[in-house]
mmCIF file of C-alpha atoms in Angstrom:
data_model
loop_
_atom_site.group_PDB
_atom_site.id
_atom_site.type_symbol
_atom_site.label_atom_id
_atom_site.label_comp_id
_atom_site.label_asym_id
_atom_site.label_seq_id
_atom_site.Cartn_x
_atom_site.Cartn_y
_atom_site.Cartn_z
ATOM 1 C CA MET R 265 -5.300 63.571 -20.716
ATOM 2 C CA LEU R 266 -1.890 62.701 -19.446
ATOM 3 C CA HIS R 267 -2.910 63.525 -15.801
ATOM 4 C CA ILE R 268 -5.889 60.997 -16.131
ATOM 5 C CA ILE R 269 -3.548 58.165 -17.488
ATOM 6 C CA LEU R 270 -1.162 58.900 -14.524
ATOM 7 C CA LEU R 271 -4.081 58.850 -12.078
ATOM 8 C CA ILE R 272 -5.282 55.522 -13.427
ATOM 9 C CA LEU R 273 -1.795 54.111 -13.255
ATOM 10 C CA LYS R 274 -1.643 55.315 -9.556
ATOM 11 C CA ILE R 275 -4.723 53.521 -8.651
ATOM 12 C CA LEU R 276 -3.567 50.365 -10.441
ATOM 13 C CA GLY R 277 -0.288 50.581 -8.413
ATOM 14 C CA PHE R 278 -1.964 50.792 -5.323
ATOM 15 C CA LEU R 279 -4.338 48.087 -6.103
ATOM 16 C CA LEU R 280 -1.475 45.821 -6.751
ATOM 17 C CA LEU R 281 0.339 46.752 -3.662
ATOM 18 C CA GLY R 282 -2.768 46.134 -1.773
ATOM 19 C CA ILE R 283 -3.180 42.713 -3.084
ATOM 20 C CA LEU R 284 0.519 41.951 -2.696
ATOM 21 C CA GLY R 285 0.241 43.086 0.882
ATOM 22 C CA LEU R 286 -2.524 40.743 1.555
ATOM 23 C CA VAL R 287 -0.928 37.890 0.030
ATOM 24 C CA ILE R 288 2.226 38.350 2.171
ATOM 25 C CA LEU R 289 -0.254 38.735 5.266
ATOM 26 C CA LEU R 290 -1.968 35.511 4.619
ATOM 27 C CA ALA R 291 1.445 33.755 3.727
ATOM 28 C CA ALA R 292 2.687 35.035 7.254
ATOM 29 C CA VAL R 293 -0.273 34.069 9.088
ATOM 30 C CA PHE R 294 -0.165 30.477 7.518
ATOM 31 C CA LEU R 295 3.524 30.123 8.337
ATOM 32 C CA ILE R 296 3.582 31.660 11.649
ATOM 33 C CA SER R 297 0.349 30.631 13.239
ATOM 34 C CA PRO R 298 1.091 27.203 15.163
ATOM 35 C CA VAL R 299 -0.687 23.968 15.030
ATOM 36 C CA VAL R 300 -1.216 23.470 18.841
ATOM 37 C CA TYR R 301 -1.841 19.684 19.647
ATOM 38 C CA ARG R 302 -1.980 17.433 22.754
ATOM 39 C CA ALA R 303 -2.089 13.738 23.043
ATOM 40 C CA ASP R 304 -2.824 11.599 26.090
ATOM 41 C CA VAL R 305 -2.364 7.822 26.218
ATOM 42 C CA SER R 306 -2.566 5.125 28.838
ATOM 43 C CA VAL R 307 -2.411 1.347 29.023
ATOM 44 C CA ASP R 308 -2.649 -1.242 31.786
ATOM 45 C CA ASN R 309 -1.033 -4.508 30.816
ATOM 46 C CA SER R 310 -3.423 -5.328 28.147
ATOM 47 C CA LEU R 311 -4.628 -4.071 24.701
ATOM 48 C CA GLU R 312 -8.239 -3.841 25.844
ATOM 49 C CA SER R 313 -7.283 -1.276 28.409
ATOM 50 C CA LEU R 314 -5.588 0.866 25.913
ATOM 51 C CA LYS R 315 -6.956 4.437 25.637
ATOM 52 C CA GLY R 316 -5.718 7.396 23.765
ATOM 53 C CA LYS R 317 -6.844 10.778 22.616
ATOM 54 C CA PHE R 318 -5.568 13.416 20.317
ATOM 55 C CA ARG R 319 -6.725 16.776 19.584
ATOM 56 C CA PHE R 320 -5.560 19.861 17.611
ATOM 57 C CA HIS R 321 -6.423 23.122 16.308
ATOM 58 C CA TRP R 322 -5.018 25.595 13.933
ATOM 59 C CA LEU R 323 -5.468 29.203 12.686
ATOM 60 C CA PHE R 324 -7.026 30.573 15.819
ATOM 61 C CA ARG R 325 -9.205 27.431 16.107
ATOM 62 C CA LEU R 326 -10.829 27.960 12.586
ATOM 63 C CA ILE R 327 -9.757 24.303 11.956
ATOM 64 C CA SER R 328 -9.713 21.706 14.733
ATOM 65 C CA GLY R 329 -10.325 18.016 15.270
ATOM 66 C CA SER R 330 -9.856 14.997 17.622
ATOM 67 C CA PHE R 331 -9.358 11.408 17.553
ATOM 68 C CA SER R 332 -9.927 8.920 20.291
ATOM 69 C CA TYR R 333 -9.638 5.316 20.980
ATOM 70 C CA GLU R 334 -11.305 3.532 23.930
ATOM 71 C CA ASP R 335 -12.951 0.312 24.633
ATOM 72 C CA GLY R 336 -12.055 -1.060 21.112
ATOM 73 C CA THR R 337 -13.911 1.889 19.381
ATOM 74 C CA PHE R 338 -12.379 4.567 17.342
ATOM 75 C CA GLU R 339 -14.093 8.004 17.025
ATOM 76 C CA TRP R 340 -13.054 11.054 15.192
ATOM 77 C CA SER R 341 -14.435 14.603 14.488
ATOM 78 C CA LEU R 342 -13.127 17.548 12.369
ATOM 79 C CA ARG R 343 -14.249 20.966 12.115
ATOM 80 C CA ALA R 344 -13.348 23.450 9.294
ATOM 81 C CA ALA R 345 -14.907 26.897 9.905
ATOM 82 C CA TRP R 346 -18.757 26.061 10.191
ATOM 83 C CA LYS R 347 -18.491 22.832 8.633
ATOM 84 C CA ARG R 348 -18.269 19.655 11.087
ATOM 85 C CA PHE R 349 -17.243 16.036 10.189
ATOM 86 C CA GLY R 350 -16.991 13.261 12.319
ATOM 87 C CA SER R 351 -17.679 9.119 12.858
ATOM 88 C CA GLY R 352 -21.272 10.014 13.948
ATOM 89 C CA GLY R 353 -22.376 11.768 10.733
ATOM 90 C CA THR R 354 -22.337 15.567 9.722
ATOM 91 C CA ALA R 355 -23.485 18.363 11.865
ATOM 92 C CA ASP R 356 -26.738 18.881 10.080
ATOM 93 C CA GLY R 357 -27.858 15.255 11.500
ATOM 94 C CA SER R 358 -28.938 13.790 7.888
ATOM 95 C CA MET R 359 -28.639 10.265 7.309
ATOM 96 C CA SER R 360 -26.482 8.643 4.930
ATOM 97 C CA GLY R 361 -29.313 6.821 2.938
ATOM 98 C CA PRO R 362 -32.377 8.346 1.350
ATOM 99 C CA VAL R 363 -35.490 8.696 3.609
ATOM 100 C CA GLY R 364 -38.538 7.443 1.210
ATOM 101 C CA THR R 365 -36.789 3.971 0.128
ATOM 102 C CA GLY R 366 -39.461 1.914 1.594
ATOM 103 C CA ALA R 367 -42.384 3.443 -0.387
ATOM 104 C CA ALA R 368 -40.306 3.197 -3.598
ATOM 105 C CA GLU R 369 -39.481 -0.489 -3.066
ATOM 106 C CA ARG R 370 -43.161 -1.368 -2.457
ATOM 107 C CA LYS R 371 -44.115 0.123 -5.758
ATOM 108 C CA THR R 372 -41.436 -1.811 -7.691
ATOM 109 C CA LYS R 373 -42.621 -4.877 -5.876
ATOM 110 C CA ALA R 374 -46.529 -4.038 -6.967
ATOM 111 C CA LYS R 375 -45.290 -3.454 -10.509
ATOM 112 C CA GLU R 376 -43.287 -6.642 -10.729
ATOM 113 C CA ARG R 377 -46.472 -8.577 -9.349
ATOM 114 C CA ARG R 378 -48.795 -7.262 -12.105
ATOM 115 C CA PRO R 379 -47.423 -8.754 -15.163
ATOM 116 C CA ALA R 380 -46.981 -12.127 -13.392
ATOM 117 C CA GLY R 381 -50.846 -12.687 -13.555
ATOM 118 C CA LYS R 382 -50.817 -12.100 -17.457
ATOM 119 C CA ASP R 383 -47.885 -14.307 -17.995
ATOM 120 C CA LYS R 384 -50.191 -17.117 -16.351
ATOM 121 C CA THR R 385 -53.124 -16.727 -18.836
ATOM 122 C CA ALA R 386 -50.650 -16.663 -21.719
ATOM 123 C CA GLY R 387 -49.094 -19.852 -20.325
ATOM 124 C CA GLU R 388 -52.687 -21.380 -20.349
ATOM 125 C CA LYS R 389 -53.339 -20.433 -23.798
ATOM 126 C CA GLN R 390 -50.044 -22.129 -25.035
ATOM 127 C CA ILE R 391 -50.945 -25.679 -23.195
ATOM 128 C CA PRO R 392 -52.548 -26.937 -26.399
ATOM 129 C CA ALA R 393 -49.732 -26.033 -28.708
ATOM 130 C CA GLU R 394 -47.342 -28.073 -26.084
ATOM 131 C CA LYS R 395 -49.595 -31.013 -26.345
ATOM 132 C CA GLU R 396 -49.526 -30.970 -30.120
ATOM 133 C CA ASP R 397 -45.544 -30.779 -30.097
ATOM 134 C CA GLY R 398 -45.601 -33.852 -27.672
ATOM 135 C CA ALA R 399 -47.738 -35.886 -30.190
ATOM 136 C CA ALA R 400 -45.273 -35.120 -33.103
ATOM 137 C CA ALA R 401 -42.298 -36.038 -31.038
ATOM 138 C CA GLN R 402 -43.892 -39.423 -30.233
ATOM 139 C CA LYS R 403 -44.487 -40.051 -33.875
ATOM 140 C CA GLN R 404 -40.801 -39.289 -34.385
ATOM 141 C CA ILE R 405 -39.744 -42.060 -31.918
ATOM 142 C CA PRO R 406 -39.969 -45.024 -34.300
ATOM 143 C CA ASP R 407 -37.644 -43.315 -36.828
ATOM 144 C CA GLU R 408 -35.131 -42.581 -34.089
ATOM 145 C CA LYS R 409 -35.031 -46.215 -33.102
ATOM 146 C CA GLU R 410 -34.426 -47.252 -36.924
ATOM 147 C CA ASP R 411 -31.351 -44.930 -36.948
ATOM 148 C CA ARG R 412 -30.003 -46.080 -33.676
ATOM 149 C CA ALA R 413 -30.146 -49.785 -34.850
ATOM 150 C CA ALA R 414 -28.242 -48.984 -38.099
ATOM 151 C CA ALA R 415 -25.706 -47.255 -36.050
ATOM 152 C CA GLN R 416 -25.140 -49.991 -33.857
ATOM 153 C CA LYS R 417 -24.684 -52.496 -36.883
ATOM 154 C CA GLN R 418 -21.910 -50.244 -38.138
ATOM 155 C CA ILE R 419 -20.132 -49.947 -34.724
ATOM 156 C CA SER R 420 -20.319 -53.951 -34.566
ATOM 157 C CA ALA R 421 -18.653 -54.019 -38.101
ATOM 158 C CA ALA R 422 -15.996 -51.708 -37.237
ATOM 159 C CA GLY R 423 -15.211 -53.452 -34.219
ATOM 160 C CA SER R 424 -14.683 -56.639 -35.919
ATOM 161 C CA ASP R 425 -12.516 -54.923 -38.302
ATOM 162 C CA LYS R 426 -10.287 -53.759 -35.261
ATOM 163 C CA THR R 427 -10.136 -57.185 -33.880
ATOM 164 C CA VAL R 428 -8.755 -58.589 -37.107
ATOM 165 C CA SER R 429 -6.174 -55.817 -37.436
ATOM 166 C CA LYS R 430 -5.014 -56.471 -33.849
ATOM 167 C CA LYS R 431 -4.727 -60.183 -34.523
ATOM 168 C CA TRP R 432 -2.160 -59.183 -37.175
ATOM 169 C CA GLU R 433 -0.383 -56.539 -35.438
ATOM 170 C CA PRO R 434 1.775 -58.625 -32.820
ATOM 171 C CA ALA R 435 3.218 -60.888 -35.780
ATOM 172 C CA ALA R 436 4.620 -57.873 -37.360
ATOM 173 C CA THR R 437 6.060 -56.641 -34.256
ATOM 174 C CA GLU R 438 7.581 -59.742 -33.502
ATOM 175 C CA LYS R 439 9.494 -59.613 -36.897
ATOM 176 C CA LYS R 440 10.935 -56.196 -36.391
ATOM 177 C CA SER R 441 11.787 -56.850 -32.528
ATOM 178 C CA GLY R 442 14.904 -59.126 -33.608
ATOM 179 C CA SER R 443 16.444 -56.268 -36.038
ATOM 180 C CA THR R 444 16.194 -53.558 -33.724
ATOM 181 C CA ASP R 445 17.491 -54.733 -30.511
ATOM 182 C CA SER R 446 20.878 -53.164 -31.473
ATOM 183 C CA GLU R 447 19.408 -50.043 -32.442
ATOM 184 C CA THR R 448 17.832 -49.602 -29.167
ATOM 185 C CA LYS R 449 21.081 -50.328 -27.257
ATOM 186 C CA LYS R 450 22.844 -47.658 -29.332
ATOM 187 C CA SER R 451 19.827 -45.222 -28.782
ATOM 188 C CA PHE R 452 20.121 -45.999 -24.928
ATOM 189 C CA ALA R 453 23.735 -45.152 -24.823
ATOM 190 C CA GLY R 454 23.198 -41.877 -26.844
ATOM 191 C CA ARG R 455 20.640 -40.809 -24.566
ATOM 192 C CA ILE R 456 22.868 -41.240 -21.590
ATOM 193 C CA GLY R 457 25.649 -39.379 -23.190
ATOM 194 C CA ASP R 458 23.232 -36.622 -23.866
ATOM 195 C CA LYS R 459 22.086 -36.176 -20.272
ATOM 196 C CA PHE R 460 25.820 -36.035 -19.018
ATOM 197 C CA SER R 461 26.376 -33.426 -21.638
ATOM 198 C CA LYS R 462 23.280 -31.201 -20.595
ATOM 199 C CA ILE R 463 24.336 -31.617 -16.920
ATOM 200 C CA GLN R 464 27.837 -30.173 -17.912
ATOM 201 C CA GLU R 465 26.311 -27.414 -19.697
ATOM 202 C CA LYS R 466 24.090 -26.455 -16.708
ATOM 203 C CA ILE R 467 27.109 -26.523 -14.329
ATOM 204 C CA LYS R 468 29.135 -24.337 -16.591
ATOM 205 C CA TYR R 469 26.209 -21.831 -16.715
ATOM 206 C CA THR R 470 25.727 -21.633 -13.194
ATOM 207 C CA ILE R 471 29.439 -21.294 -12.430
ATOM 208 C CA GLN R 472 29.473 -18.440 -15.238
ATOM 209 C CA LYS R 473 26.286 -16.790 -13.442
ATOM 210 C CA ILE R 474 27.862 -16.849 -10.143
ATOM 211 C CA CYS R 475 31.186 -15.270 -11.218
ATOM 212 C CA ALA R 476 29.234 -12.532 -13.079
ATOM 213 C CA LYS R 477 27.194 -11.662 -9.873
ATOM 214 C CA ILE R 478 30.313 -11.618 -7.850
ATOM 215 C CA LYS R 479 32.065 -9.234 -10.332
ATOM 216 C CA ALA R 480 28.910 -6.950 -10.265
ATOM 217 C CA LEU R 481 28.912 -6.859 -6.618
ATOM 218 C CA VAL R 482 32.579 -5.846 -6.610
ATOM 219 C CA ASN R 483 32.006 -3.134 -9.329
ATOM 220 C CA THR R 484 28.782 -1.792 -7.185
ATOM 221 C CA LYS R 485 30.835 -1.855 -3.928
ATOM 222 C CA GLU R 486 33.777 0.101 -5.653
ATOM 223 C CA LYS R 487 31.093 2.702 -7.020
ATOM 224 C CA MET R 488 29.426 3.027 -3.664
ATOM 225 C CA GLU R 489 32.875 3.579 -1.857
ATOM 226 C CA ALA R 490 34.015 6.244 -4.472
ATOM 227 C CA PHE R 491 30.525 7.955 -4.234
ATOM 228 C CA LEU R 492 30.452 8.184 -0.502
ATOM 229 C CA LYS R 493 34.188 9.050 0.119
ATOM 230 C CA ASN R 494 33.698 12.085 -2.423
ATOM 231 C CA GLU R 495 34.291 15.229 -0.198
ATOM 232 C CA THR R 496 31.225 17.164 -1.685
ATOM 233 C CA HIS R 497 28.892 14.269 -0.767
ATOM 234 C CA GLN R 498 30.299 14.061 2.707
ATOM 235 C CA ASN R 499 29.834 17.835 3.167
ATOM 236 C CA ALA R 500 26.161 17.715 1.862
ATOM 237 C CA PHE R 501 25.528 14.601 4.173
ATOM 238 C CA ARG R 502 26.978 16.598 7.073
ATOM 239 C CA ARG R 503 24.718 19.745 6.337
ATOM 240 C CA VAL R 504 21.537 17.527 6.079
ATOM 241 C CA ILE R 505 22.283 15.964 9.432
ATOM 242 C CA LYS R 506 22.922 19.521 11.035
ATOM 243 C CA GLU R 507 19.674 20.940 9.614
ATOM 244 C CA THR R 508 17.661 17.919 10.494
ATOM 245 C CA ARG R 509 18.847 17.863 14.017
ATOM 246 C CA ARG R 510 17.732 21.821 14.422
ATOM 247 C CA LEU R 511 14.340 21.042 12.818
ATOM 248 C CA LEU R 512 13.786 18.262 15.432
ATOM 249 C CA ARG R 513 14.793 20.918 18.206
ATOM 250 C CA PHE R 514 12.105 22.924 17.073
ATOM 251 C CA LEU R 515 9.472 20.239 16.780
ATOM 252 C CA ARG R 516 10.038 19.087 20.326
ATOM 253 C CA PRO R 517 6.933 19.001 22.581
ATOM 254 C CA LYS R 518 6.805 21.979 24.890
ATOM 255 C CA LYS R 519 5.090 19.895 27.797
ATOM 256 C CA ALA R 520 5.324 16.078 28.298
ATOM 257 C CA ASP R 521 5.064 13.593 31.106
ATOM 258 C CA ILE R 522 5.717 9.961 30.222
ATOM 259 C CA LYS R 523 5.880 6.910 32.714
ATOM 260 C CA VAL R 524 6.425 3.701 31.295
ATOM 261 C CA GLU R 525 6.931 0.219 32.939
ATOM 262 C CA PHE R 526 7.755 -2.576 30.544
ATOM 263 C CA GLY R 527 9.058 -6.060 30.216
ATOM 264 C CA PHE R 528 9.190 -9.270 28.292
ATOM 265 C CA ASN R 529 9.264 -13.084 28.966
ATOM 266 C CA ASP R 530 12.573 -13.184 27.769
ATOM 267 C CA PRO R 531 15.057 -10.821 29.498
ATOM 268 C CA ALA R 532 17.123 -10.450 26.412
ATOM 269 C CA HIS R 533 14.357 -8.758 24.492
ATOM 270 C CA THR R 534 13.861 -6.297 27.394
ATOM 271 C CA GLY R 535 17.460 -5.329 27.126
ATOM 272 C CA TYR R 536 17.449 -4.875 23.547
ATOM 273 C CA LEU R 537 14.402 -2.667 23.759
ATOM 274 C CA LEU R 538 16.205 -0.574 26.505
ATOM 275 C CA ALA R 539 19.359 -0.348 24.456
ATOM 276 C CA GLY R 540 17.358 0.929 21.405
ATOM 277 C CA ILE R 541 15.695 3.722 23.653
ATOM 278 C CA SER R 542 19.009 4.392 25.013
ATOM 279 C CA LEU R 543 19.746 6.078 21.616
ATOM 280 C CA ILE R 544 17.166 8.734 21.811
ATOM 281 C CA TYR R 545 17.122 9.072 25.643
ATOM 282 C CA PRO R 546 19.126 12.277 25.625
ATOM 283 C CA MET R 547 16.075 13.874 23.709
ATOM 284 C CA ILE R 548 13.469 12.639 25.941
ATOM 285 C CA GLY R 549 15.205 11.965 29.226
ATOM 286 C CA GLU R 550 13.860 15.134 30.814
ATOM 287 C CA PHE R 551 10.354 14.204 30.783
ATOM 288 C CA THR R 552 10.431 10.308 30.578
ATOM 289 C CA GLU R 553 10.576 7.704 33.315
ATOM 290 C CA LEU R 554 11.341 4.153 32.259
ATOM 291 C CA GLN R 555 11.041 1.207 34.606
ATOM 292 C CA PRO R 556 12.147 -2.020 32.785
ATOM 293 C CA ASP R 557 11.140 -5.313 34.418
ATOM 294 C CA PHE R 558 13.435 -8.253 33.522
ATOM 295 C CA GLU R 559 11.274 -10.908 35.463
ATOM 296 C CA HIS R 560 7.697 -10.432 34.344
ATOM 297 C CA ARG R 561 6.007 -9.666 31.046
ATOM 298 C CA VAL R 562 4.516 -5.960 31.658
ATOM 299 C CA LEU R 563 3.333 -3.065 29.919
ATOM 300 C CA ARG R 564 1.922 -0.450 31.987
ATOM 301 C CA GLY R 565 2.196 3.301 31.943
ATOM 302 C CA GLN R 566 0.659 6.667 30.895
ATOM 303 C CA GLY R 567 1.605 9.696 29.010
ATOM 304 C CA SER R 568 0.677 13.258 27.879
ATOM 305 C CA VAL R 569 2.397 15.567 25.330
ATOM 306 C CA SER R 570 1.486 18.782 24.020
ATOM 307 C CA GLY R 571 3.333 21.195 21.803
ATOM 308 C CA LYS R 572 3.294 23.707 18.749
ATOM 309 C CA ILE R 573 4.224 23.064 15.387
ATOM 310 C CA ARG R 574 4.727 25.856 12.878
ATOM 311 C CA PHE R 575 5.083 25.654 9.033
ATOM 312 C CA LEU R 576 7.954 28.290 9.264
ATOM 313 C CA TYR R 577 10.159 25.520 10.613
ATOM 314 C CA ALA R 578 9.831 23.452 7.346
ATOM 315 C CA LEU R 579 10.285 26.317 5.010
ATOM 316 C CA VAL R 580 13.464 27.346 6.807
ATOM 317 C CA PHE R 581 14.722 23.862 6.615
ATOM 318 C CA ALA R 582 14.081 23.538 2.836
ATOM 319 C CA LEU R 583 15.560 26.786 1.913
ATOM 320 C CA CYS R 584 18.743 26.075 4.122
ATOM 321 C CA ILE R 585 18.919 22.766 2.105
ATOM 322 C CA ILE R 586 18.609 24.348 -1.209
ATOM 323 C CA ALA R 587 20.821 27.250 -0.544
ATOM 324 C CA ASP R 588 23.838 24.794 0.062
ATOM 325 C CA LYS R 589 25.767 24.172 -3.225
ATOM 326 C CA ASN R 590 27.101 20.553 -1.991
ATOM 327 C CA VAL R 591 23.723 19.501 -1.384
ATOM 328 C CA ARG R 592 22.394 20.564 -4.903
ATOM 329 C CA THR R 593 25.386 18.623 -6.578
ATOM 330 C CA THR R 594 24.772 15.587 -4.496
ATOM 331 C CA PHE R 595 21.304 15.548 -5.560
ATOM 332 C CA ARG R 596 22.025 15.715 -9.133
ATOM 333 C CA HIS R 597 24.816 13.107 -8.933
ATOM 334 C CA ILE R 598 22.270 10.867 -7.076
ATOM 335 C CA ARG R 599 19.737 11.197 -9.983
ATOM 336 C CA LYS R 600 22.384 10.194 -12.437
ATOM 337 C CA PHE R 601 24.034 7.477 -10.231
ATOM 338 C CA LYS R 602 23.559 3.901 -11.576
ATOM 339 C CA LEU R 603 24.822 0.667 -10.093
#
């Protein structure tokens, strides 16, 4: 009995080792297998002449795709194993909409027409009833006329009362005007004083608000300086910059050939762009030819870039960043940092 249990455990152990080996092998394939890409771009002094194409494949061409732009049209296609997708439809050639929609629409239209005829007959039968209703309405017209006349009489009586009251109103106001002149003068002076007091309060409030903002900016400046001058944080920033540079070296294209002639109407803009490119020129100077034109507006050139990208580079970058203690502490401080 013990031998059987040991044999079962041995078999399970080999199965687990086999599954673990397959997982490690698949992970290695995913990490080491490169994404091969190639990009071609050309332009001849206008956006209409812009042409570009980008192609890539991964996992021994198991996954591949291409994107192209030419004559103002964008096209794309992707392939994953035996499945194909693209801007022109699927590989099966099936249309996006259903095939038999025309017959269904005809049937629905025919069904909608049939009850229309029945409604006509029902409408003809209802004509006598409508006539009877019209006669009853004509009989009620005299009663409505009498009601309108009575309403007009009431309105005229109310209008006469209003005119009488209006005649007496000016006299009452004239009597009160003499006694309220002094009160209006006092109320006018009080309103002016209230306005001046409100203006003073607004000025004080704005000054206090500006002072509070200045104090807050000074406090945030001090906090930022203390955060940036910390040795732990500085060491973390240096490590991140170092690992980023190494990652960019790994991601550099293997082959490239770029030739560009550019220029703006204003020579100053051309100089600004040339100064910006000079910051990254040490990295791209080997395979790049730049020709600035300070007299004409020009954009002409062509380029092709190809290379390989492995996910292993990103994994190494993440492990090196996480393994550094300074980076971990700085990340915790950034999460707790408040201005």
